[in-house]
Tab-separated table of C-alpha atoms and ligand atoms in Angstrom:
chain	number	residue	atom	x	y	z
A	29	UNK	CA	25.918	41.506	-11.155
A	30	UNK	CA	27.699	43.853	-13.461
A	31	UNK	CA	25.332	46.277	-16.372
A	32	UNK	CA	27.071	44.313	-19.199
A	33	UNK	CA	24.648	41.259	-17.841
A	34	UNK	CA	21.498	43.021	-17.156
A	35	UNK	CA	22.333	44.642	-20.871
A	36	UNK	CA	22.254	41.251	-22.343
A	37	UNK	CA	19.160	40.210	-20.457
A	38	UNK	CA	17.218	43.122	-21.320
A	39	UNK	CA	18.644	42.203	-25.188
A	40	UNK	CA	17.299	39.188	-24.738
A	41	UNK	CA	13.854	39.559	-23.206
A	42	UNK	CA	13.448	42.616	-26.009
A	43	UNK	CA	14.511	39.339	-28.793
A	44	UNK	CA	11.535	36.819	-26.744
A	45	UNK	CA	8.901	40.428	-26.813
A	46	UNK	CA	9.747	40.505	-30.877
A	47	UNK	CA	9.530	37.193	-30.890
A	48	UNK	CA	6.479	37.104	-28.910
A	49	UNK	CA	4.627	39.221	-31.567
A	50	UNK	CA	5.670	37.218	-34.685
A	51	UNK	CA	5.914	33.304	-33.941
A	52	UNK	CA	3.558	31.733	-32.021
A	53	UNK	CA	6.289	28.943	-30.689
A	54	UNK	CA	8.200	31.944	-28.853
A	55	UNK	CA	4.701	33.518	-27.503
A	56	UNK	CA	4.340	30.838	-24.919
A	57	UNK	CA	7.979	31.503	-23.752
A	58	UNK	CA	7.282	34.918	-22.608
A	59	UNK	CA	3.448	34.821	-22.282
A	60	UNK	CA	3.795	32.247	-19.270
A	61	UNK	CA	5.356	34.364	-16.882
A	62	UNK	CA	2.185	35.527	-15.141
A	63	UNK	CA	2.588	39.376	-13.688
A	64	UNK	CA	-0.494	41.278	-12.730
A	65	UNK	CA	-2.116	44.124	-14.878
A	66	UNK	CA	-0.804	47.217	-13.236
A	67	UNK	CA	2.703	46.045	-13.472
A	68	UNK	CA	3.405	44.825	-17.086
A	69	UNK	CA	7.170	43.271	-17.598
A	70	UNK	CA	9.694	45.491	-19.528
A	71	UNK	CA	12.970	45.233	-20.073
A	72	UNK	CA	13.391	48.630	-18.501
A	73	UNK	CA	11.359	47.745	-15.466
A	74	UNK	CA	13.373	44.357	-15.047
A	75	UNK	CA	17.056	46.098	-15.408
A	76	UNK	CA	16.448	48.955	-12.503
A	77	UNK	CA	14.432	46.144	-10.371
A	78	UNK	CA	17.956	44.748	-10.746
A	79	UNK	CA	19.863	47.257	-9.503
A	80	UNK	CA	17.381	47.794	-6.618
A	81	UNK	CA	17.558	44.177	-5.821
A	82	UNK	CA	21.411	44.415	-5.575
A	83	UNK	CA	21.302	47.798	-3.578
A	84	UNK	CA	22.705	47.821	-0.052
A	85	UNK	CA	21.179	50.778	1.027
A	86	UNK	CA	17.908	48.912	1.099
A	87	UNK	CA	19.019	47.760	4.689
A	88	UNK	CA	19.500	50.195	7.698
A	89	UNK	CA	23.336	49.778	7.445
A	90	UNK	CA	23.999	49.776	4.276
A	91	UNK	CA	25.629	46.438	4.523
A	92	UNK	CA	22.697	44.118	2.842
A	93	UNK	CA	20.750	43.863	-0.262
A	94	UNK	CA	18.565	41.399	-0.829
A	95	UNK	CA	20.930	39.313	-2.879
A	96	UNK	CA	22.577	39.119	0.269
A	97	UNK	CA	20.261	36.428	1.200
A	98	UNK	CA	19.457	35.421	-2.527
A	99	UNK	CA	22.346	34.859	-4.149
A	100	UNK	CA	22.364	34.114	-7.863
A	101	UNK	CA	24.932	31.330	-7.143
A	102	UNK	CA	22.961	29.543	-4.952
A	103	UNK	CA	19.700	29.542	-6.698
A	104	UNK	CA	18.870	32.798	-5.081
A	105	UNK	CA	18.991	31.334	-0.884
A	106	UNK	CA	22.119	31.901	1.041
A	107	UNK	CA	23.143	28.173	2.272
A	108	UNK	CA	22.515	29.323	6.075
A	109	UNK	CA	20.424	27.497	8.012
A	110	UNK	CA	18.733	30.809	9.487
A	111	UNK	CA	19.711	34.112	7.478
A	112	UNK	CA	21.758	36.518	9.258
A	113	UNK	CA	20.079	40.036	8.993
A	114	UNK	CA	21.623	43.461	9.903
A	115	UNK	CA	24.047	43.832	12.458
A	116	UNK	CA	24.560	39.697	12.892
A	117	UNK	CA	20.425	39.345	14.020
A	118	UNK	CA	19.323	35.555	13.260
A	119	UNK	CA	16.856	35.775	10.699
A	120	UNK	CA	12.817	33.775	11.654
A	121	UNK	CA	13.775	31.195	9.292
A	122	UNK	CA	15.896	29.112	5.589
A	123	UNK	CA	15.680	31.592	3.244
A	124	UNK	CA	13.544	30.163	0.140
A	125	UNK	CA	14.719	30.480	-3.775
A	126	UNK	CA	12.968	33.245	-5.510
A	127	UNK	CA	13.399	31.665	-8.533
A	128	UNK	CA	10.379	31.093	-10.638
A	129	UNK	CA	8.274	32.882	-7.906
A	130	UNK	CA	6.229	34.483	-10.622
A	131	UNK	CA	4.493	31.669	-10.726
A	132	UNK	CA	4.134	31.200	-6.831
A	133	UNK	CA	0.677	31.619	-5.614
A	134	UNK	CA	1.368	32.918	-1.948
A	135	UNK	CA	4.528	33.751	-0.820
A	136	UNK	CA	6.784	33.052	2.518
A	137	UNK	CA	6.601	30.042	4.656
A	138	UNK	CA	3.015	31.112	6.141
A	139	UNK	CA	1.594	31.807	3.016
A	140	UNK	CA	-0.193	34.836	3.648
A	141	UNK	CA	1.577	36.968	1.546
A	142	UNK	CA	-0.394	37.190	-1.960
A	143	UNK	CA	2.041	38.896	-4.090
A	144	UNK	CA	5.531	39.997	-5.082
A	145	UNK	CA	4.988	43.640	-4.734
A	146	UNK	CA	3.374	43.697	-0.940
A	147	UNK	CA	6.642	40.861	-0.218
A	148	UNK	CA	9.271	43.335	-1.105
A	149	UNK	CA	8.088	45.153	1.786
A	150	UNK	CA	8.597	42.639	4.500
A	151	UNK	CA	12.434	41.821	4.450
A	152	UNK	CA	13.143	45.675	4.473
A	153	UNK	CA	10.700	45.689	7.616
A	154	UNK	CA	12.237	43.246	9.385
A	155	UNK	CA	14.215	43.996	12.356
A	156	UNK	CA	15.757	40.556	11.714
A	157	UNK	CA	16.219	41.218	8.297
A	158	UNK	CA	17.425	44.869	6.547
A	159	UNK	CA	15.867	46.480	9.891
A	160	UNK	CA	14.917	50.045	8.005
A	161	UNK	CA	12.253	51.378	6.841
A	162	UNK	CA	10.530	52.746	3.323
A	163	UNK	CA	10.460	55.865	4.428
A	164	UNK	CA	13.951	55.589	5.279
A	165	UNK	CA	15.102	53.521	1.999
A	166	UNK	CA	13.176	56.532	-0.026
A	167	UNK	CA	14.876	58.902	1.417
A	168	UNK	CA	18.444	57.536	0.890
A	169	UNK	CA	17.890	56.140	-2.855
A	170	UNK	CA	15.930	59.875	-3.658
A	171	UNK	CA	19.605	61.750	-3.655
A	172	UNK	CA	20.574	58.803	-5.997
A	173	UNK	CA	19.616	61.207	-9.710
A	174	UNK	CA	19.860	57.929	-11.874
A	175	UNK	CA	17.532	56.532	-9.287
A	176	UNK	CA	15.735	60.034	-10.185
A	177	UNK	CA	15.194	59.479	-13.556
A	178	UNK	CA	14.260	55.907	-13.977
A	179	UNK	CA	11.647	56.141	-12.103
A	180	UNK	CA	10.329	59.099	-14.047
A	181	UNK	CA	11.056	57.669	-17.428
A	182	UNK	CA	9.564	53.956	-16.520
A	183	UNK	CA	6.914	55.102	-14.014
A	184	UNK	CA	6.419	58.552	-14.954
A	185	UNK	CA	6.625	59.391	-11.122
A	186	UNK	CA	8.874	60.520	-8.665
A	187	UNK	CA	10.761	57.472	-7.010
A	188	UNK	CA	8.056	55.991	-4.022
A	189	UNK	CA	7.141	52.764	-2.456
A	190	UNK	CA	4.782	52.157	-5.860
A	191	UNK	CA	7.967	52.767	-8.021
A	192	UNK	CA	10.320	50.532	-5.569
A	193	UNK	CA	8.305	47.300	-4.969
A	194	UNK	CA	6.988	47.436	-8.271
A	195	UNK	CA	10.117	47.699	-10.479
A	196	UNK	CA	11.523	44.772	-7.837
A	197	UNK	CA	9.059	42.368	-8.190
A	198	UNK	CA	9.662	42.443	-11.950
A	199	UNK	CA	13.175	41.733	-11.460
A	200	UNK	CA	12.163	38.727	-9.407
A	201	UNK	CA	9.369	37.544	-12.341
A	202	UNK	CA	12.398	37.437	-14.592
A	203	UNK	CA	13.740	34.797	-12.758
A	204	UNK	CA	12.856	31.656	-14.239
A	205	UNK	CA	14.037	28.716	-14.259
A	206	UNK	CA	12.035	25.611	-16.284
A	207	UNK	CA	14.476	24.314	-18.622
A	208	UNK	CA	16.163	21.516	-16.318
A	209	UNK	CA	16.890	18.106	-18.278
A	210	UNK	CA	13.571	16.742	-16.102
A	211	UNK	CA	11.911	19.736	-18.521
A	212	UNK	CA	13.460	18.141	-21.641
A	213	UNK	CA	12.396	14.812	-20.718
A	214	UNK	CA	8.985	15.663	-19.896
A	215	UNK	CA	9.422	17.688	-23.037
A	216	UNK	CA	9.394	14.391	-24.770
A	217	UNK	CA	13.760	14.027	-25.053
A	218	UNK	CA	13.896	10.712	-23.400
A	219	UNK	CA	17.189	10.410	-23.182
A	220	UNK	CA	17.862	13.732	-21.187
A	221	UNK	CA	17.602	11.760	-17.996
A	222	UNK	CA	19.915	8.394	-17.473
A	223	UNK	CA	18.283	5.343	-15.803
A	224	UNK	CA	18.761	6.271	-12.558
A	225	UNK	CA	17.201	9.346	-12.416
A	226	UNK	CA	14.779	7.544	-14.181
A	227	UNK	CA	14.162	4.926	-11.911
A	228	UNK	CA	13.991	7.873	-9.175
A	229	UNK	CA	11.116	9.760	-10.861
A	230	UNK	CA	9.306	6.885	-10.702
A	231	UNK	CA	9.919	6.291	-7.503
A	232	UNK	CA	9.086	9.998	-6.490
A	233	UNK	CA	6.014	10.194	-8.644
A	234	UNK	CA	4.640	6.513	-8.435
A	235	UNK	CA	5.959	4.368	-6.050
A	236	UNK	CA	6.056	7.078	-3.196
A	237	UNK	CA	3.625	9.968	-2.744
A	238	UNK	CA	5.607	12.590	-3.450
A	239	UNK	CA	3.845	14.674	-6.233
A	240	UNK	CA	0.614	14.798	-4.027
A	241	UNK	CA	2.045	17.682	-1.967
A	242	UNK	CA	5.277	18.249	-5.050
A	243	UNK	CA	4.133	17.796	-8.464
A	244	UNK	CA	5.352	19.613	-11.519
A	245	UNK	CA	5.580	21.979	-13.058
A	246	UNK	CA	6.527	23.758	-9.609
A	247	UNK	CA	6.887	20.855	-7.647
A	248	UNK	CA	4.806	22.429	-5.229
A	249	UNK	CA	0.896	22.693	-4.951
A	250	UNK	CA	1.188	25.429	-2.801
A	251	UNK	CA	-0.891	24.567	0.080
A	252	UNK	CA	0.421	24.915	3.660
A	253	UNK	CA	0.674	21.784	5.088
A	254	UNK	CA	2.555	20.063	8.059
A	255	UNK	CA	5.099	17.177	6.876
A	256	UNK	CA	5.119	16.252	10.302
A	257	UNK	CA	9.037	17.839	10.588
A	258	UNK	CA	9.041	17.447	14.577
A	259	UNK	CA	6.667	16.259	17.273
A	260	UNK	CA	7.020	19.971	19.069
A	261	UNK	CA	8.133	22.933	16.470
A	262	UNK	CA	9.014	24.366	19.253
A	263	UNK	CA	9.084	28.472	18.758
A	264	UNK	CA	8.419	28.886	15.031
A	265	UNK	CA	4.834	26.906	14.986
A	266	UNK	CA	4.642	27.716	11.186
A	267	UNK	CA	1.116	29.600	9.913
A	268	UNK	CA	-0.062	29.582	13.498
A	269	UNK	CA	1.139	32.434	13.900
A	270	UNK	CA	-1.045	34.420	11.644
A	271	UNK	CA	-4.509	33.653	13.108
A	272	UNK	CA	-3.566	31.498	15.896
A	273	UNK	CA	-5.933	28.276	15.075
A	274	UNK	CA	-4.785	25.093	16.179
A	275	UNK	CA	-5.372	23.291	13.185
A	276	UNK	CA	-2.689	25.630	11.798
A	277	UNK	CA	-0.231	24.622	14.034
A	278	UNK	CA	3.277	23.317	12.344
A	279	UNK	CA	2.185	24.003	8.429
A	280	UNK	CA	4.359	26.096	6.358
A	281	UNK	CA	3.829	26.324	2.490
A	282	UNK	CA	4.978	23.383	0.458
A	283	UNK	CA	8.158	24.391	-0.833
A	284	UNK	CA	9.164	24.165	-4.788
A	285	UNK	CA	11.750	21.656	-5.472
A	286	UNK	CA	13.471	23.160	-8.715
A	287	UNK	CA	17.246	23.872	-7.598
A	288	UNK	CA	16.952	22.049	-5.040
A	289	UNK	CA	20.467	20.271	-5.019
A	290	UNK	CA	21.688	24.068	-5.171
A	291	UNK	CA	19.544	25.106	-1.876
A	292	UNK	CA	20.525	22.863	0.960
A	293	UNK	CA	19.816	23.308	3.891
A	294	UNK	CA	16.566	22.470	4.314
A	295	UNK	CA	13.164	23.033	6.155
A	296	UNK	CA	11.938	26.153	7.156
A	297	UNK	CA	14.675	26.486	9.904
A	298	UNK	CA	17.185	24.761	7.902
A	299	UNK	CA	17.447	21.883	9.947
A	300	UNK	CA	18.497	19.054	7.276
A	301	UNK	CA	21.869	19.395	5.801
A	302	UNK	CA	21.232	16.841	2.684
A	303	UNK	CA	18.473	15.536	0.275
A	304	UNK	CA	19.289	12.000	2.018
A	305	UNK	CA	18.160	13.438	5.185
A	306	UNK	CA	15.228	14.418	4.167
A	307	UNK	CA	14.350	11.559	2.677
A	308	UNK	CA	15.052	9.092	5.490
A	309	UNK	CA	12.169	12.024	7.636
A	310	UNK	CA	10.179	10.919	5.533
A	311	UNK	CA	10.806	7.369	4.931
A	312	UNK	CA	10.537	6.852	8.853
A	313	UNK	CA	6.959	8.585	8.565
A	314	UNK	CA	7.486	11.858	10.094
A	315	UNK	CA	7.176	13.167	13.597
A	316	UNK	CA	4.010	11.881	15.372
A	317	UNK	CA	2.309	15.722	14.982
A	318	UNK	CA	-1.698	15.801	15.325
A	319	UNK	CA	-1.688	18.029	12.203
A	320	UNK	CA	0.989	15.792	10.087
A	321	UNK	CA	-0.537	15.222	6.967
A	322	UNK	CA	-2.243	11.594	6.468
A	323	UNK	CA	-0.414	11.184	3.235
A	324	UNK	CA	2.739	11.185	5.003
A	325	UNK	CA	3.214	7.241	5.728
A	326	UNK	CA	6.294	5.179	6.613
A	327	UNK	CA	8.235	3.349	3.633
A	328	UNK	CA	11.146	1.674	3.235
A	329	UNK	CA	13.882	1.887	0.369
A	330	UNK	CA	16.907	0.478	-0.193
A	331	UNK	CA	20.139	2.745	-0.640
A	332	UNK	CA	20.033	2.246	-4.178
A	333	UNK	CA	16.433	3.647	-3.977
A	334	UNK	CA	17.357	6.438	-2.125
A	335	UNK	CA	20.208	7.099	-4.262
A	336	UNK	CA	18.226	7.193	-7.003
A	337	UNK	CA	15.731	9.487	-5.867
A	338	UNK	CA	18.597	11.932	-5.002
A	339	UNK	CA	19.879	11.650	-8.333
A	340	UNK	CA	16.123	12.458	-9.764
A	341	UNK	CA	15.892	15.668	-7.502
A	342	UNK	CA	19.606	16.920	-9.034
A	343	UNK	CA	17.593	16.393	-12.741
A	344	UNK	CA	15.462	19.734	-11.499
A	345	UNK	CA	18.787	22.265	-11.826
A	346	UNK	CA	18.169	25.286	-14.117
A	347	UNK	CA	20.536	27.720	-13.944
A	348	UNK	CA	20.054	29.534	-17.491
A	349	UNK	CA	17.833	32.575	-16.436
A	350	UNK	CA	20.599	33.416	-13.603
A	351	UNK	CA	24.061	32.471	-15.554
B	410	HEC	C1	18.373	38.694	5.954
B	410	HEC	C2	18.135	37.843	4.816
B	410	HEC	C3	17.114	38.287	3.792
B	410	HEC	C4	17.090	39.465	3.076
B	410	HEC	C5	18.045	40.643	3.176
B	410	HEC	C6	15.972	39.359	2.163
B	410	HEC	N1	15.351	38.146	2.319
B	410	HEC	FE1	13.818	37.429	1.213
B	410	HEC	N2	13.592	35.905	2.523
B	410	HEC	C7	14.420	35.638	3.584
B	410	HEC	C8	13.821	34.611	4.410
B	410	HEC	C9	14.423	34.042	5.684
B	410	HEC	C10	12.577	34.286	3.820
B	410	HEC	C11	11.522	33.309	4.362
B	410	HEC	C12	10.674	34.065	5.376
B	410	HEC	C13	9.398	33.373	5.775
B	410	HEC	O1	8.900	32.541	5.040
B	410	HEC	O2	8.859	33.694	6.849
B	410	HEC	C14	12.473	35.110	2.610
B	410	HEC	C15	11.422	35.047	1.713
B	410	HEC	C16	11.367	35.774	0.533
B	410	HEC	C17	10.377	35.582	-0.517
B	410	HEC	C18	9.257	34.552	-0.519
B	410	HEC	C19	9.645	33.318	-1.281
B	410	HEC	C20	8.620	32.221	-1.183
B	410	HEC	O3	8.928	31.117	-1.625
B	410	HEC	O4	7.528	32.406	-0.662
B	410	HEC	C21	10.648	36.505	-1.496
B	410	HEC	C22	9.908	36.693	-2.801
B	410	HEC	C23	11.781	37.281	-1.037
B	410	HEC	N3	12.213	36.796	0.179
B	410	HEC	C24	12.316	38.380	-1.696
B	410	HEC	C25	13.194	39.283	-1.092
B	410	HEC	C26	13.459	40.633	-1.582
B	410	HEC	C27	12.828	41.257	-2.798
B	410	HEC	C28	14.357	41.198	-0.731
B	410	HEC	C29	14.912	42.594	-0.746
B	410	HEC	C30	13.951	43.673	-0.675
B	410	HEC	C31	14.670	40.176	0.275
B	410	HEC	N4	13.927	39.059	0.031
B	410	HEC	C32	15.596	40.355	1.289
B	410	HEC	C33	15.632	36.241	3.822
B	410	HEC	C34	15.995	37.482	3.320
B	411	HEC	C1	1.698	16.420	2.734
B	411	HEC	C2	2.523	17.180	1.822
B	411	HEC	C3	3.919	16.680	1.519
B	411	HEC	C4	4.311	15.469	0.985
B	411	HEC	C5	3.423	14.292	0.635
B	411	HEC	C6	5.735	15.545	0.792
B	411	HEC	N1	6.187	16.774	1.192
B	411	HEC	FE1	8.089	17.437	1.047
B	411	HEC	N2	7.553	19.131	2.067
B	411	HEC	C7	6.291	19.450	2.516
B	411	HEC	C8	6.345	20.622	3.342
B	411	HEC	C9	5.149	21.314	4.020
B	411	HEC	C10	7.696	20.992	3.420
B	411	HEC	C11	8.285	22.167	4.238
B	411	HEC	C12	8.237	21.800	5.715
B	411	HEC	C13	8.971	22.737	6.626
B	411	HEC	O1	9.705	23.597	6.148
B	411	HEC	O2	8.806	22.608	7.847
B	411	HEC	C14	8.426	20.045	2.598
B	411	HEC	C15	9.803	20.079	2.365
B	411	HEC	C16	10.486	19.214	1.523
B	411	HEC	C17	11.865	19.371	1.133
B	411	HEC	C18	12.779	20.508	1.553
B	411	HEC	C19	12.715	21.644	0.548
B	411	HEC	C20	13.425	22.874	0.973
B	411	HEC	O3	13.769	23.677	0.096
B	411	HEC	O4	13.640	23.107	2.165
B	411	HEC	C21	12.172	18.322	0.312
B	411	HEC	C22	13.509	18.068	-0.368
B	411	HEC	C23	10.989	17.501	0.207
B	411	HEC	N3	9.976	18.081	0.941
B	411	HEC	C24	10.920	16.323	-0.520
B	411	HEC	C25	9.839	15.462	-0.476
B	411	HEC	C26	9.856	14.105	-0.950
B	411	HEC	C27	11.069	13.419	-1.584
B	411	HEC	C28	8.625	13.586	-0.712
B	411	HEC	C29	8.148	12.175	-0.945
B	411	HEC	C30	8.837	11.150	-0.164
B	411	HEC	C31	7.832	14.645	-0.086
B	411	HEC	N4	8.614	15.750	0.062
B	411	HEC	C32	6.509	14.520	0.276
B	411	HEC	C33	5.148	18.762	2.200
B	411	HEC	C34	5.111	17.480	1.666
């Protein structure tokens, strides 16, 4: 990501913010990214979150950022089945797009994470991941003097955790991506999808059951559920892990499906290498799991069904915020 492009964003969210204070249309395109009140979204604050987010120096070699694992050209995941963290370690699990995860309600496959700023701690944690530390990070980006002063002139402080996870997360709330043709046709432009996509929303939203666990906007309702992906998960048992209850066992947070066509593979362990896969898991009823959710039933479809369902899911591609 070069400064000309992080120039022309910040132009352009500056344009929405003038916007924002003169047209009402334009207020609901910047007043719906959600961001909490200690951490208001600048332009300023969005540009060096940037640069952190690019930064390799964030991991203990110096060899990973985090757009190492979210790259802009694919949707922000990496198209591994398992991320590789430093030194060739095999990441816990699929690495999820961060797009639109302003909107996100809990964060990481478990859940338990309730915002962006205490997330931007956990990768640079991870032994699996950028294996370093904060205090370590800090101590590197400190002799950096542009590093210096932005966090003086944005923060008015000297450059610390605060100053690092928030000016990150901001970057990450800029990322949004809502304008797929599925937007435009809910939007009311009917003929932004063809008749096959068409036929495959219906399918998604009516005939199947779909939207109870994926329904828009997010095409998630955030819960953390079990889609019964295997009879024994084996090592990873999902948010089991946090408090250790049974019931727990095997649910991971209902993934959003905007992108997805750009995000393969899929599951939390990357286990499914296409959207037909996945579709035939669930048209076969799942894994016989004692915490599988009910709504997950067998079905049948034809291969023009299914094909039309994939085509639906490729209708939820936004790429505008990133390109
Ligand atoms: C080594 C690869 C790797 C690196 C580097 C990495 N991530 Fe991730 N990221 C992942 C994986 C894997 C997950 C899913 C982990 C889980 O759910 O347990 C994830 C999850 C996330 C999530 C949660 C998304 C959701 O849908 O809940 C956010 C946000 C995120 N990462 C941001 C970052 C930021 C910010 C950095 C840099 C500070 C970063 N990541 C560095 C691999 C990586
Ligand atoms: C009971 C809730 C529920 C229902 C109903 C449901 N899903 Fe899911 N879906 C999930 C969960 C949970 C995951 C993640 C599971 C995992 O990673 O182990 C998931 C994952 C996916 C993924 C992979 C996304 C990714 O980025 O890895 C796709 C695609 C998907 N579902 C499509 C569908 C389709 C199509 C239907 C309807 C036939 C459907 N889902 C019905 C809960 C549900």
């Amino acid at each position: 990501m070069n400064f000309n492009k992080s120039v022309f964003f910040g132009a352009l969210l500056i344009i929405l913010i003038g916007w924002n204070c003169s047209g009402p249309e334009e207020k609901t395109v910047f007043s719906k990214i959600p961001f909490p009140k200690d951490n208001p979204i600048t332009a300023e604050k969005i540009a060096f979150g940037k640069r952190l987010f690019f930064d390799k120096r964030l991991s203990r070699n110096n060899e990973m950022s985090c757009a190492t694992c979210h790259r802009p050209d694919k949707a922000f995941t990496d198209g591994l089945p398992k991320s590789k963290g430093v030194n060739g370690a095999l990441a816990m699990r699929n690495a999820p797009s961060i797009l639109n995860s302003s909107y996100f309600k809990r964060y990481m496959y478990d859940g338990e994470v309730k915002t962006l700023e205490e997330q931007v701690l956990v990768p640079i944690q991870d032994h699996r991941e950028m294996g370093s530390s904060m205090k370590e990070v800090l101590r590197k980006l400190s002799k950096d003097s542009r590093y210096r002063e932005l966090a003086k002139s944005i923060f008015n402080r000297e450059l610390d955790a605060y100053v690092v996870t928030r000016a990150i997360s901001t970057y990450e709330r800029s990322l949004i991506s809502r304008s797929s043709r599925f937007d435009r046709y809910r939007a009311g432009e009917k003929t932004a999808l063809n008749a096959n996509e068409l036929a495959g929303w219906k399918l998604f939203s009516e005939k199947l059951y779909c939207t109870k666990c994926h329904p828009a906007p997010d095409f998630t309702n955030y819960r953390v559920l079990s889609n019964g992906l295997y009879r024994d998960y084996g090592t990873d048992q999902g948010r089991f892990r946090i408090n250790g209850e049974e019931k727990e066992k095997g649910t991971f947070k209902v993934p959003s499906l905007r992108n997805v066509s750009l995000t393969a593979p899929y599951m939390h362990d990357g286990s499914m290498k296409t959207l037909k896969e996945v579709i035939l898991h669930y048209s076969n009823g799942g894994a016989d799991h004692p915490n599988k959710s009910a709504i997950i039933q067998r079905f049948s479809l034809t291969d023009l069904e299914i094909n039309q369902l994939c085509s639906f899911l490729e209708t939820l591609v936004d790429t505008s915020g990133v390109n």
